[in-house]
mmCIF file of C-alpha atoms and ligand atoms in Angstrom:
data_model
loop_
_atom_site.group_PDB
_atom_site.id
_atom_site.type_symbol
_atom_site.label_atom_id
_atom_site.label_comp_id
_atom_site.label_asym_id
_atom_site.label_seq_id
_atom_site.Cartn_x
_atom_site.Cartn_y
_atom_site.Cartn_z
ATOM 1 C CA UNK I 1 88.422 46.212 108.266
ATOM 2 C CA UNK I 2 90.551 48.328 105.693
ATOM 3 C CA UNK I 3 93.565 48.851 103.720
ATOM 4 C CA UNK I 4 97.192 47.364 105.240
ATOM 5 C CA UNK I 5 98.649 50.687 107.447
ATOM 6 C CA UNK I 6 95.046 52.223 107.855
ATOM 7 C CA UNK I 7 95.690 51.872 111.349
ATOM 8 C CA UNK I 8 93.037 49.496 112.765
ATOM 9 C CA UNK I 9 95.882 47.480 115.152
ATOM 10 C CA UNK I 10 96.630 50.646 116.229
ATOM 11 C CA UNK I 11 93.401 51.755 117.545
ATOM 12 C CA UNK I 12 92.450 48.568 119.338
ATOM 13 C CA UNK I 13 95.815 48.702 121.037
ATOM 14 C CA UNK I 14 95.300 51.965 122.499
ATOM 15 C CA UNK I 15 91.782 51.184 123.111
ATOM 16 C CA UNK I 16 91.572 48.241 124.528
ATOM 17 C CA UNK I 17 95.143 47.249 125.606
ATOM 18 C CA UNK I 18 95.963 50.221 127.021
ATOM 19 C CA UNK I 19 99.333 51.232 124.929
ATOM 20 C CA UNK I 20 100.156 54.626 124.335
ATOM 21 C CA UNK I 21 100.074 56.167 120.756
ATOM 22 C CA UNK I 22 103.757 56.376 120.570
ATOM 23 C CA UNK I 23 103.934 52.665 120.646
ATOM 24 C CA UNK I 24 101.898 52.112 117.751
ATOM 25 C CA UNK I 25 105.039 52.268 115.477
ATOM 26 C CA UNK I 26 106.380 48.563 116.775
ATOM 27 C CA UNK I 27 103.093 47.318 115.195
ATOM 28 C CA UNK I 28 103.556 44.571 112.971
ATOM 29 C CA UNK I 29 100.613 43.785 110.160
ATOM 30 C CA UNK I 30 97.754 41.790 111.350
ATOM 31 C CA UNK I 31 98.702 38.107 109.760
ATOM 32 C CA UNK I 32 94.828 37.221 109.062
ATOM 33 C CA UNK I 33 92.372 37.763 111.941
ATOM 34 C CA UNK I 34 93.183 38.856 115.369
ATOM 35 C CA UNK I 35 90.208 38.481 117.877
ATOM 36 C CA UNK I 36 89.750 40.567 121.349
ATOM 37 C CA UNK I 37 87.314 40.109 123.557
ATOM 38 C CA UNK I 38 85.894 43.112 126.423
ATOM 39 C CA UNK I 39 83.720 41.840 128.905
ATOM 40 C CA UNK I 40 81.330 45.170 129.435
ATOM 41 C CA UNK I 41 78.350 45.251 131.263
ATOM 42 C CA UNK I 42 77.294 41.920 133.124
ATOM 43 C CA UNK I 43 76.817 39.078 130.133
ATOM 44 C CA UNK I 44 77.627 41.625 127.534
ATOM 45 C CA UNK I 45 80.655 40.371 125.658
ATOM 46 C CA UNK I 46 82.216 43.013 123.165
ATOM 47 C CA UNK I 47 83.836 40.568 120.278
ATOM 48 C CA UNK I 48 86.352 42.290 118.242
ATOM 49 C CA UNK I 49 87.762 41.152 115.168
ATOM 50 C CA UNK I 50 90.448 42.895 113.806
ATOM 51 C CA UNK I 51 90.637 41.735 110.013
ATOM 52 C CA UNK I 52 94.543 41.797 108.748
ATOM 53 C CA UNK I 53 94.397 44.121 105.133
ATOM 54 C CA UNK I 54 96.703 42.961 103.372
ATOM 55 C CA UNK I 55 95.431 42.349 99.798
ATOM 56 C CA UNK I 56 95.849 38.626 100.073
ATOM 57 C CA UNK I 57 93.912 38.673 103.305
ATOM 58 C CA UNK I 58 90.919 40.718 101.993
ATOM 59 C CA UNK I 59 90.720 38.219 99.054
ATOM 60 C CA UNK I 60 90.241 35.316 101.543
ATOM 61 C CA UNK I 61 87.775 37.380 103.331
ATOM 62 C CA UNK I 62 85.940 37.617 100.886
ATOM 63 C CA UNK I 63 86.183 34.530 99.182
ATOM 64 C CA UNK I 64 86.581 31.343 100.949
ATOM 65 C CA UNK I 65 86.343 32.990 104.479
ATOM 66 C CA UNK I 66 83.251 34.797 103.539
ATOM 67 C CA UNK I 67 80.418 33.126 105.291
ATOM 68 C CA UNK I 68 82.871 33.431 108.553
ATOM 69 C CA UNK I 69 84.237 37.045 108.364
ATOM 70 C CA UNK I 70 80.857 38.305 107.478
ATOM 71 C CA UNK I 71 78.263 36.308 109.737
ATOM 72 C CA UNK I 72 76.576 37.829 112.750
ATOM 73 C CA UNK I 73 78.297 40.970 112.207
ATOM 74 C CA UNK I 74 76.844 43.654 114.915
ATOM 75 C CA UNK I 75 78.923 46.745 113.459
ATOM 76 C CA UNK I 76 81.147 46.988 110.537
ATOM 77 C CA UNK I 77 84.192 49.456 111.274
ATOM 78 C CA UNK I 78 85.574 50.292 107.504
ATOM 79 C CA UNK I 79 89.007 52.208 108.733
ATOM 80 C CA UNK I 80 90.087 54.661 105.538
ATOM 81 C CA UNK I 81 93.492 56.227 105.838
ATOM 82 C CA UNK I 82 92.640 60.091 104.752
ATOM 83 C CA UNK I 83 96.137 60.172 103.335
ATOM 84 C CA UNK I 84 95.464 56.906 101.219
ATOM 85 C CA UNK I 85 97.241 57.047 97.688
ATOM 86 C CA UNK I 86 95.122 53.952 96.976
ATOM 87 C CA UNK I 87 91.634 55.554 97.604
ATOM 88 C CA UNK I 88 89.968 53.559 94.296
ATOM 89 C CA UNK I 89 91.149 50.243 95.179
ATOM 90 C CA UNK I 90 90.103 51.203 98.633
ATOM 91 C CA UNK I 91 86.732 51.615 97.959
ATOM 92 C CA UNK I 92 86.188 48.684 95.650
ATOM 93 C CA UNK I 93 87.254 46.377 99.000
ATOM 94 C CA UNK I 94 84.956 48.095 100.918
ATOM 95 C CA UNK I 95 82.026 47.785 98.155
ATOM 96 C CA UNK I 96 82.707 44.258 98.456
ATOM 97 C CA UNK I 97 82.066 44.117 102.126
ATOM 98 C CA UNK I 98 79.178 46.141 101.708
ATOM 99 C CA UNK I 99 77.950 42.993 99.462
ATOM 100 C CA UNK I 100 79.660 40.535 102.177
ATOM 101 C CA UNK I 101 77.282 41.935 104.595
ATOM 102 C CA UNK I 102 74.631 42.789 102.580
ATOM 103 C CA UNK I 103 74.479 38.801 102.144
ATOM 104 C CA UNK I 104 75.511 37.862 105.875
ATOM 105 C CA UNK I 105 74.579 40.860 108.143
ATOM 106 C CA UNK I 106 72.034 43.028 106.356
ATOM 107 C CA UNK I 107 71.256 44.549 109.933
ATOM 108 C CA UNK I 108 74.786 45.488 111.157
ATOM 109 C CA UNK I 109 75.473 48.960 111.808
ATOM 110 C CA UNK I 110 78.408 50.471 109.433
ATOM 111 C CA UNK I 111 80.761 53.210 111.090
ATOM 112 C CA UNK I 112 83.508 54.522 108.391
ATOM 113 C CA UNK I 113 86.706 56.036 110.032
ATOM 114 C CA UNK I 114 88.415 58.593 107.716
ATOM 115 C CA UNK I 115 91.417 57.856 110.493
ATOM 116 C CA UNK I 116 95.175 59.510 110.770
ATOM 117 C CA UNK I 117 93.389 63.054 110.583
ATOM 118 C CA UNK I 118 96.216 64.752 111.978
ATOM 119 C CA UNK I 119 98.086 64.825 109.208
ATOM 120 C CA UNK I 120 95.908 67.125 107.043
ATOM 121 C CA UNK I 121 96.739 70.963 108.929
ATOM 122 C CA UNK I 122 94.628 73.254 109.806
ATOM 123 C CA UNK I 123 91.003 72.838 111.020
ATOM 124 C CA UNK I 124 89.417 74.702 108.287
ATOM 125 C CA UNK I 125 91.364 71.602 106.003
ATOM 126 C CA UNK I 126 90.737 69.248 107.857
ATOM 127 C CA UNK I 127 86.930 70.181 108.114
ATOM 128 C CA UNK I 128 86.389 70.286 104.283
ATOM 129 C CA UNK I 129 88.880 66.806 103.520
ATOM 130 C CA UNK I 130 86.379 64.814 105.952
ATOM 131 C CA UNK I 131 83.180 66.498 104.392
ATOM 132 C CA UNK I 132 84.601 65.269 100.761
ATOM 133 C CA UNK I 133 85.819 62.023 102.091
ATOM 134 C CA UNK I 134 82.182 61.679 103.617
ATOM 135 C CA UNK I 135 79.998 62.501 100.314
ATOM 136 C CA UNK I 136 82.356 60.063 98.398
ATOM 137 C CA UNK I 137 82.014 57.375 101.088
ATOM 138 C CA UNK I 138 78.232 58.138 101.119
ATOM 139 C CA UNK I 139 78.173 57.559 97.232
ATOM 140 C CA UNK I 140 79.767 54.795 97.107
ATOM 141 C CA UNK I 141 77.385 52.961 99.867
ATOM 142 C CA UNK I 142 74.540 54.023 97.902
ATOM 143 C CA UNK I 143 71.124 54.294 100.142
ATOM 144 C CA UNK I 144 72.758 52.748 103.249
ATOM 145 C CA UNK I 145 72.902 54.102 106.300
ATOM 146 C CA UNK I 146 76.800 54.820 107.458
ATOM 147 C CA UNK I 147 78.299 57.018 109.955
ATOM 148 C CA UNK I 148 81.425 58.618 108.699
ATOM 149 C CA UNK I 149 84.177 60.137 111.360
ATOM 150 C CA UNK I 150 87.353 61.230 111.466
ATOM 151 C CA UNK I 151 89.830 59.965 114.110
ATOM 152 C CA UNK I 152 93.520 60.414 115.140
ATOM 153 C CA UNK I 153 95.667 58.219 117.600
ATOM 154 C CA UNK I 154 96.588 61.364 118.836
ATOM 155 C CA UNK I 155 93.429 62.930 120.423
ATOM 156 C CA UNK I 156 90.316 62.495 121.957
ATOM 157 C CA UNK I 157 88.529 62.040 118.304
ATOM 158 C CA UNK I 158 89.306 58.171 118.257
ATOM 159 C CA UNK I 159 87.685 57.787 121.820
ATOM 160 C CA UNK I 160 84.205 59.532 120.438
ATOM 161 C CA UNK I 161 83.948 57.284 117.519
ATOM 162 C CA UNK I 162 84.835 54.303 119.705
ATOM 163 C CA UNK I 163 82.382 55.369 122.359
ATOM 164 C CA UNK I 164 79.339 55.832 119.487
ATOM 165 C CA UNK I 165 80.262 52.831 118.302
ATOM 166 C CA UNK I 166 79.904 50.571 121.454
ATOM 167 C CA UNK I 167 76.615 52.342 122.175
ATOM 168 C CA UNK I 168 75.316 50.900 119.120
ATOM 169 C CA UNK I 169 76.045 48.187 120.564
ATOM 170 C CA UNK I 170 74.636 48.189 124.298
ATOM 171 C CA UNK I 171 70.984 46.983 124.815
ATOM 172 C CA UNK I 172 68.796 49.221 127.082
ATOM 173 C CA UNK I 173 71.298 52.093 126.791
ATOM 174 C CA UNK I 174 68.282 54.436 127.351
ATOM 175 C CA UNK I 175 67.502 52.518 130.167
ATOM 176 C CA UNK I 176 70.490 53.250 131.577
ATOM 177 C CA UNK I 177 70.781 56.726 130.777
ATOM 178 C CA UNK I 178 67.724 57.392 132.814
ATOM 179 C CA UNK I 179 68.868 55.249 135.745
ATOM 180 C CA UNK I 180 72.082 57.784 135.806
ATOM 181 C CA UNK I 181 69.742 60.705 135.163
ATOM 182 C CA UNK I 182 67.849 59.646 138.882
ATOM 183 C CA UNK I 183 71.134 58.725 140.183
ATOM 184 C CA UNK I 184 72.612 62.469 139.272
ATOM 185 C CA UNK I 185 69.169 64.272 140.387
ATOM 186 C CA UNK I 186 70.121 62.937 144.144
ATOM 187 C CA UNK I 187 73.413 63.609 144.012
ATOM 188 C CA UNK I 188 72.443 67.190 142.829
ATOM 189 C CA UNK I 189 75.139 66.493 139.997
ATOM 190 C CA UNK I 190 74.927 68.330 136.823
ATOM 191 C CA UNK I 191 76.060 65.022 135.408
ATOM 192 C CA UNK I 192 76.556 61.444 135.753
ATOM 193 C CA UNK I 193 79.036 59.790 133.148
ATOM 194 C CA UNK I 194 79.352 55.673 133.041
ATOM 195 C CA UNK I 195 82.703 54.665 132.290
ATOM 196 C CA UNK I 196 83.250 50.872 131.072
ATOM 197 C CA UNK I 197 86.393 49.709 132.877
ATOM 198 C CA UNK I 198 89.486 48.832 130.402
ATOM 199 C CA UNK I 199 88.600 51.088 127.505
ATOM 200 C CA UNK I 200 87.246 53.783 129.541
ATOM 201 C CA UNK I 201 84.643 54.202 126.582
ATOM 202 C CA UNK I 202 82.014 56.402 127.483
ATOM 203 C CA UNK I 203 78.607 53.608 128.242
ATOM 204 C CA UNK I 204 75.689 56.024 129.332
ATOM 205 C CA UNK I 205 75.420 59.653 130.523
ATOM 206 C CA UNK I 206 72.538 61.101 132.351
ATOM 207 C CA UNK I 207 70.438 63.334 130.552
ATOM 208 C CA UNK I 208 70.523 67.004 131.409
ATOM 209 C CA UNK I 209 68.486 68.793 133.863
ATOM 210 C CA UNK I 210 66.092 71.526 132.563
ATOM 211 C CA UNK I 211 67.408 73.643 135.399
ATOM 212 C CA UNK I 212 71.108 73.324 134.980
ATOM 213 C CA UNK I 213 70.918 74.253 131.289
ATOM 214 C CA UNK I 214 72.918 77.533 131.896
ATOM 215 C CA UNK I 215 75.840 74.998 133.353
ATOM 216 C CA UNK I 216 75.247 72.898 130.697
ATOM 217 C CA UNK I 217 75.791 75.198 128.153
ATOM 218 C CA UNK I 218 79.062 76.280 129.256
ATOM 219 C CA UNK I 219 80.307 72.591 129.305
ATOM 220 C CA UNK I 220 82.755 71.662 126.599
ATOM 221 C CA UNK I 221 81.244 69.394 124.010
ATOM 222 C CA UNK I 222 83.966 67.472 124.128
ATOM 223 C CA UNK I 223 84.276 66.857 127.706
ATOM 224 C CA UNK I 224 83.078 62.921 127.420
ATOM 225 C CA UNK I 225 86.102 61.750 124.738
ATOM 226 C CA UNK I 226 88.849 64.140 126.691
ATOM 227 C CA UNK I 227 87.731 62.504 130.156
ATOM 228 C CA UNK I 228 88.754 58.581 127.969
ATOM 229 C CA UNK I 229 91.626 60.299 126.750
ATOM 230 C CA UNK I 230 92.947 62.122 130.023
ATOM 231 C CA UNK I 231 91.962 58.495 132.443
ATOM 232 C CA UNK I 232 93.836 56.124 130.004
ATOM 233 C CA UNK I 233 96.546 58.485 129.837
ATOM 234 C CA UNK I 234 96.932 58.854 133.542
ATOM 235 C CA UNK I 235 96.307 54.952 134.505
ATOM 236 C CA UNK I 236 98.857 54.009 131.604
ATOM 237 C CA UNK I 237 101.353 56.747 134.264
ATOM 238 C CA UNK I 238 100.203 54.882 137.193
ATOM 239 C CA UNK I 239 101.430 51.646 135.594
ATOM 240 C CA UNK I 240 104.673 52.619 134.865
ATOM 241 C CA UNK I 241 105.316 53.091 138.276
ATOM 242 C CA UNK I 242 103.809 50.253 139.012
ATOM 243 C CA UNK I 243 100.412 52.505 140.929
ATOM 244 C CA UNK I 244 97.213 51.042 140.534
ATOM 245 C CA UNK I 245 94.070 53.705 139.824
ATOM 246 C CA UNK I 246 91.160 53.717 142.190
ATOM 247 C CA UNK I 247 89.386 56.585 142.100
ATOM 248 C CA UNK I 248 89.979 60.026 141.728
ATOM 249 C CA UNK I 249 88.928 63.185 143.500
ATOM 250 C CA UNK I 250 88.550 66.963 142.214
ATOM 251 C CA UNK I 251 87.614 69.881 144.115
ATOM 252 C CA UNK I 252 88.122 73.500 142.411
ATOM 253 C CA UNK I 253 86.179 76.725 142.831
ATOM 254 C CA UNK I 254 83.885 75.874 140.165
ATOM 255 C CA UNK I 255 82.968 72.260 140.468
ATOM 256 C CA UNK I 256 83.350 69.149 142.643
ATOM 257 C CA UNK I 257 83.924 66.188 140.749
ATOM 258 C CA UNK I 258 84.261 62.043 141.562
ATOM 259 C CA UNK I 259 84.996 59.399 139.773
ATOM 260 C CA UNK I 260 84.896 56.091 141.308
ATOM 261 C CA UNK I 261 84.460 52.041 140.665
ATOM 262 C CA UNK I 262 80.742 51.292 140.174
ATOM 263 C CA UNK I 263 80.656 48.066 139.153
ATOM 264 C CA UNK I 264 82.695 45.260 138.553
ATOM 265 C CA UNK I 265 83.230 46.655 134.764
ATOM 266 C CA UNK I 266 82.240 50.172 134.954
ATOM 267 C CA UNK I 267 83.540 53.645 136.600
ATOM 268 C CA UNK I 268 81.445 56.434 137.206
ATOM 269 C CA UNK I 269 82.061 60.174 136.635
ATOM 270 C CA UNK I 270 79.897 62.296 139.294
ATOM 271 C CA UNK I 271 80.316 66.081 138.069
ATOM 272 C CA UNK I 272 78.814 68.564 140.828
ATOM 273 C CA UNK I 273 78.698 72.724 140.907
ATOM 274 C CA UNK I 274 76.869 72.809 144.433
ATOM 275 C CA UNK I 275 79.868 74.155 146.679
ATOM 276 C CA UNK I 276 77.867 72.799 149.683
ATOM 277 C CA UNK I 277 77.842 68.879 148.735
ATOM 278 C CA UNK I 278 80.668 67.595 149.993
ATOM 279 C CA UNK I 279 83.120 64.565 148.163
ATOM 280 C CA UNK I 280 81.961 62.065 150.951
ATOM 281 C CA UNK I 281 78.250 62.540 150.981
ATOM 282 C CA UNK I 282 78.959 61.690 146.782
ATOM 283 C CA UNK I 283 81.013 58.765 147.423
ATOM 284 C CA UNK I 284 78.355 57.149 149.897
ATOM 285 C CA UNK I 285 76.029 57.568 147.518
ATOM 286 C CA UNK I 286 77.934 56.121 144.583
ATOM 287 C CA UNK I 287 78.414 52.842 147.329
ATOM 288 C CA UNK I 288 74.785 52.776 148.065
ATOM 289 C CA UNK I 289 74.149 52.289 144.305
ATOM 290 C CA UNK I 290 76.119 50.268 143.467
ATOM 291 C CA UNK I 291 73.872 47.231 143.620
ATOM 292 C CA UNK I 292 71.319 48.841 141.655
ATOM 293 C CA UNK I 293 73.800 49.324 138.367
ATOM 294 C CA UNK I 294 75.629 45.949 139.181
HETATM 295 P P1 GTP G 1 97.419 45.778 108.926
HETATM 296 O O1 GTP G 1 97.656 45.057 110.220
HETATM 297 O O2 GTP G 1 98.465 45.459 107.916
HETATM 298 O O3 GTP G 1 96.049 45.578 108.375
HETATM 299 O O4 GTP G 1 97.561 47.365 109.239
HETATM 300 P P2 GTP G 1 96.762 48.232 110.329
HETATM 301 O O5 GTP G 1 95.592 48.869 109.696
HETATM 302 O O6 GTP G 1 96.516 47.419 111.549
HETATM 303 O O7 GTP G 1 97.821 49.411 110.632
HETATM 304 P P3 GTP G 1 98.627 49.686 111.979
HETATM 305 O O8 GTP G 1 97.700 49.897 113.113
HETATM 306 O O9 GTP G 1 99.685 48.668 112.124
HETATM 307 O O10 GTP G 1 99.237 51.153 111.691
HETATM 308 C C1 GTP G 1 100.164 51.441 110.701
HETATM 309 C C2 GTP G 1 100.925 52.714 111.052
HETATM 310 O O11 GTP G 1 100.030 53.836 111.115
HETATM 311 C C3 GTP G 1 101.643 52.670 112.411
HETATM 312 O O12 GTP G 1 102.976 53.094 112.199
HETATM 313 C C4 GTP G 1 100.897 53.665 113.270
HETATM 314 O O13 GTP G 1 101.745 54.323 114.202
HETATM 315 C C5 GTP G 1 100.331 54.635 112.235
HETATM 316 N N1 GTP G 1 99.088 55.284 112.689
HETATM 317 C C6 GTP G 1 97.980 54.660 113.227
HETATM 318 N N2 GTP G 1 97.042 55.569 113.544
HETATM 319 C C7 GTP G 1 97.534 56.783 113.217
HETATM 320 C C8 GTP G 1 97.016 58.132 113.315
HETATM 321 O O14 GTP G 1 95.911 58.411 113.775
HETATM 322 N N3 GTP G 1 97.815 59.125 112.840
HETATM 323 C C9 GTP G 1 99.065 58.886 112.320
HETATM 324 N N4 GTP G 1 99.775 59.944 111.886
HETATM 325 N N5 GTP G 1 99.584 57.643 112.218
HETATM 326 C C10 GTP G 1 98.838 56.606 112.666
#
């Protein structure tokens, strides 16, 4: 949900239908509710409802569509443009949500996007606009537990909110986590990344080894939402000339990595600094587990 122009449409088109950023522009406003649904792993259905903000439509919402909009809500995704002019009326929508779910959904999660953060210069700016934006978001949901981030079309940021925001939403996630933490200790990876298919949102990661901390350290914290960003970017390249991505192979001085289908709706991201494990001996073991993570 939020204000007309926040840029929700845009964000689920480049998310989960694959458009580039530069297409956003064409968008035209949601007319009332626009549903998506991502298959991710096995039975897991990801349903999406992208709520049309347009005053007219946020007064149906939350008046005679109420019980609908606001029932079995998993996470709430408030979208806040930080340029708003509007920021008052903004936040008395939202407060009405909060009460919409308060009613409907008191356990849904609530993720606030202070979104189109490349227009505020500067990262010092930038830094100090989403801190305000966050203690006046944070005030206004009184005692409730939100997540505030900012996000741009235009970089990685919009794939690590989408990615913490999915995990939420993905039973056993720790489960998973240590599966991939096994899988990378055979490999001798310094990390396994789970990819879901479409979206390339990051699922699971495997948890660190104690004695690859010094590699660790030197990785960027970043790496996970860049990988999203770089993938979608290439397969959207691949498209246009009508390629379709497989897999993909890496081998520098530095690292070895893989990333290949695991399942039917995942990818997998195998990331190794052993110069003596060769690309093959990773790719037979990504086939030989596949029917584990399947
Ligand atoms: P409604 O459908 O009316 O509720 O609007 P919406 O929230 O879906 O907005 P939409 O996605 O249509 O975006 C409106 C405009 O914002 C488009 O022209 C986008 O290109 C632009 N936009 C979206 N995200 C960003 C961003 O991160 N940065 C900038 N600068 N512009 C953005």
């Amino acid at each position: 949900m939020g204000a007309s122009g926040s840029g929700k449409t845009s964000m689920r088109s480049i998310i989960f239908s694959n458009n580039p950023a530069s297409l956003t522009a064409r968008l035209g406003a949601t007319i009332d509710v626009e549903q998506n649904h991502v298959r991710f792993l096995g039975d897991l259905i990801l349903n999406l409802w992208d709520c049309g903000g347009q005053d007219a439509f946020m007064d149906s919402y939350l008046t005679s569509q109420r019980a609908t909009i606001f029932q079995h809500v998993g996470v709430l995704i408030y979208v806040f443009d930080v340029e708003s002019r509007e920021m008052a009326k903004d936040l008395d929508y939202y407060r009405d949500c909060l009460e919409g779910l308060r009613q409907f959904s008191p356990e849904a999660a609530i993720f606030l996007l202070v979104h189109k953060m490349d227009l505020i210069r500067g990262d010092d700016l930038k830094e100090s606009t989403l801190e305000a934006k966050r203690k006046e978001l944070q005030e206004t949901s009184g005692d409730l537990a939100i997540e505030v981030l900012g996000t741009s079309i235009y970089d990685e940021s919009l794939y690590k909110a989408w990615s913490n925001i999915v995990h939420t939403l993905i039973p056993n996630a720790n489960i998973l986590s240590t599966h991939l933490s096994k899988f990378a200790q055979a490999c001798s990876a310094t990390e396994v990344i789970l990819f879901e298919r479409t979206t390339f949102l990051v699922i699971a990661t495997s948890s660190p080894e104690p004695q690859s901390e010094e590699q660790t350290s030197k990785l960027s914290n970043k790496r996970y939402e860049r990988t999203s960003e770089l993938i979608k970017a290439f397969k959207h390249s691949c498209s246009r000339v009508r390629g379709e991505f497989h897999s993909l192979e890496m081998e520098l001085a530095e690292f070895t990595a893989v990333l290949d289908e695991m399942t039917k709706n995942t990818y997998v991201l195998i990331v190794v600094h052993d110069p003596s494990i060769e690309t093959a001996a990773i790719k037979l073991n990504i086939r030989m587990a596949r029917r584990k993570f399947e």
